[in-house]
Amino acid sequence: MLVERALQVMNVEVVGDAYAIASNYLRRSGALPDDFVANDRLLGIIVRMFRRGEFNKLKLANLAIAKFEADEHA
């Protein structure tokens, strides 16, 4: 599914899949609470990387996990 926001088109499926992968991992590792509320910070990381040109959902998820965990320890 493509969603147009201003002049930018975003593939919601890629972002959603990357978020699902990353949030599942982070919940299992204990970095995110076990509730099913979307984490705005994690979603923001994924959306920013998507807008910069990364369209592979697995790579997006892995990069987002690394960034999220690095920011937690900083």
PDB file of C-alpha atoms in Angstrom:
ATOM      1  CA  MET A   1       0.000   0.000   0.000  1.00  0.00           C
ATOM      2  CA  LEU A   2       1.334   3.419  -0.920  1.00  0.00           C
ATOM      3  CA  VAL A   3       0.352   6.497   1.077  1.00  0.00           C
ATOM      4  CA  GLU A   4       1.051   9.979  -0.236  1.00  0.00           C
ATOM      5  CA  ARG A   5       2.106  12.525   2.377  1.00  0.00           C
ATOM      6  CA  ALA A   6       2.728  15.956   0.904  1.00  0.00           C
ATOM      7  CA  LEU A   7       4.986  15.139  -2.062  1.00  0.00           C
ATOM      8  CA  GLN A   8       6.461  11.989  -0.566  1.00  0.00           C
ATOM      9  CA  VAL A   9       5.126   8.494  -1.140  1.00  0.00           C
ATOM     10  CA  MET A  10       5.709   5.942   1.592  1.00  0.00           C
ATOM     11  CA  ASN A  11       5.307   2.203   1.337  1.00  0.00           C
ATOM     12  CA  VAL A  12       3.406   1.521   4.558  1.00  0.00           C
ATOM     13  CA  GLU A  13       3.892  -2.229   4.244  1.00  0.00           C
ATOM     14  CA  VAL A  14       7.704  -2.019   4.313  1.00  0.00           C
ATOM     15  CA  VAL A  15       7.688   0.346   7.295  1.00  0.00           C
ATOM     16  CA  GLY A  16       5.073  -1.747   9.100  1.00  0.00           C
ATOM     17  CA  ASP A  17       6.929  -5.007   8.528  1.00  0.00           C
ATOM     18  CA  ALA A  18      10.237  -3.485   9.665  1.00  0.00           C
ATOM     19  CA  TYR A  19       8.535  -2.128  12.792  1.00  0.00           C
ATOM     20  CA  ALA A  20       6.964  -5.514  13.549  1.00  0.00           C
ATOM     21  CA  ILE A  21      10.320  -7.292  13.238  1.00  0.00           C
ATOM     22  CA  ALA A  22      12.209  -4.731  15.338  1.00  0.00           C
ATOM     23  CA  SER A  23       9.574  -4.370  18.048  1.00  0.00           C
ATOM     24  CA  ASN A  24       9.188  -8.141  18.385  1.00  0.00           C
ATOM     25  CA  TYR A  25      12.943  -8.528  18.904  1.00  0.00           C
ATOM     26  CA  LEU A  26      13.131  -5.611  21.353  1.00  0.00           C
ATOM     27  CA  ARG A  27      10.168  -6.920  23.364  1.00  0.00           C
ATOM     28  CA  ARG A  28      11.728 -10.375  23.608  1.00  0.00           C
ATOM     29  CA  SER A  29      15.054  -8.863  24.700  1.00  0.00           C
ATOM     30  CA  GLY A  30      13.329  -6.746  27.358  1.00  0.00           C
ATOM     31  CA  ALA A  31      14.190  -3.386  25.792  1.00  0.00           C
ATOM     32  CA  LEU A  32      10.499  -2.619  25.176  1.00  0.00           C
ATOM     33  CA  PRO A  33       7.634  -3.274  27.584  1.00  0.00           C
ATOM     34  CA  ASP A  34       5.438  -6.246  26.778  1.00  0.00           C
ATOM     35  CA  ASP A  35       2.406  -4.104  25.989  1.00  0.00           C
ATOM     36  CA  PHE A  36       1.253  -3.753  22.428  1.00  0.00           C
ATOM     37  CA  VAL A  37       1.384   0.015  22.210  1.00  0.00           C
ATOM     38  CA  ALA A  38       3.447   1.374  19.332  1.00  0.00           C
ATOM     39  CA  ASN A  39       6.773   2.853  20.383  1.00  0.00           C
ATOM     40  CA  ASP A  40       7.007   6.269  18.761  1.00  0.00           C
ATOM     41  CA  ARG A  41      10.795   6.464  19.057  1.00  0.00           C
ATOM     42  CA  LEU A  42      11.331   3.132  17.284  1.00  0.00           C
ATOM     43  CA  LEU A  43       8.817   4.021  14.585  1.00  0.00           C
ATOM     44  CA  GLY A  44      10.497   7.395  14.097  1.00  0.00           C
ATOM     45  CA  ILE A  45      13.888   5.727  13.614  1.00  0.00           C
ATOM     46  CA  ILE A  46      12.456   3.419  10.941  1.00  0.00           C
ATOM     47  CA  VAL A  47      10.584   6.191   9.120  1.00  0.00           C
ATOM     48  CA  ARG A  48      13.685   8.428   9.035  1.00  0.00           C
ATOM     49  CA  MET A  49      15.810   5.634   7.565  1.00  0.00           C
ATOM     50  CA  PHE A  50      13.074   4.831   5.032  1.00  0.00           C
ATOM     51  CA  ARG A  51      12.927   8.467   3.945  1.00  0.00           C
ATOM     52  CA  ARG A  52      16.712   8.443   3.502  1.00  0.00           C
ATOM     53  CA  GLY A  53      16.377   5.633   0.975  1.00  0.00           C
ATOM     54  CA  GLU A  54      16.533   2.299   2.817  1.00  0.00           C
ATOM     55  CA  PHE A  55      13.692   0.127   1.500  1.00  0.00           C
ATOM     56  CA  ASN A  56      14.712  -3.369   2.627  1.00  0.00           C
ATOM     57  CA  LYS A  57      12.496  -4.255   5.601  1.00  0.00           C
ATOM     58  CA  LEU A  58      14.997  -6.608   7.222  1.00  0.00           C
ATOM     59  CA  LYS A  59      17.838  -4.113   6.945  1.00  0.00           C
ATOM     60  CA  LEU A  60      15.544  -1.365   8.255  1.00  0.00           C
ATOM     61  CA  ALA A  61      14.633  -3.531  11.250  1.00  0.00           C
ATOM     62  CA  ASN A  62      18.246  -4.443  12.037  1.00  0.00           C
ATOM     63  CA  LEU A  63      19.487  -0.860  11.741  1.00  0.00           C
ATOM     64  CA  ALA A  64      16.588   0.390  13.878  1.00  0.00           C
ATOM     65  CA  ILE A  65      17.335  -2.197  16.578  1.00  0.00           C
ATOM     66  CA  ALA A  66      21.001  -1.165  16.647  1.00  0.00           C
ATOM     67  CA  LYS A  67      20.121   2.543  16.828  1.00  0.00           C
ATOM     68  CA  PHE A  68      17.426   2.001  19.468  1.00  0.00           C
ATOM     69  CA  GLU A  69      19.772  -0.025  21.668  1.00  0.00           C
ATOM     70  CA  ALA A  70      22.653   2.423  21.183  1.00  0.00           C
ATOM     71  CA  ASP A  71      20.444   5.352  22.202  1.00  0.00           C
ATOM     72  CA  GLU A  72      19.309   3.430  25.305  1.00  0.00           C
ATOM     73  CA  HIS A  73      22.898   3.030  26.515  1.00  0.00           C
ATOM     74  CA  ALA A  74      24.037   6.556  25.657  1.00  0.00           C
TER      75      ALA A  74
END
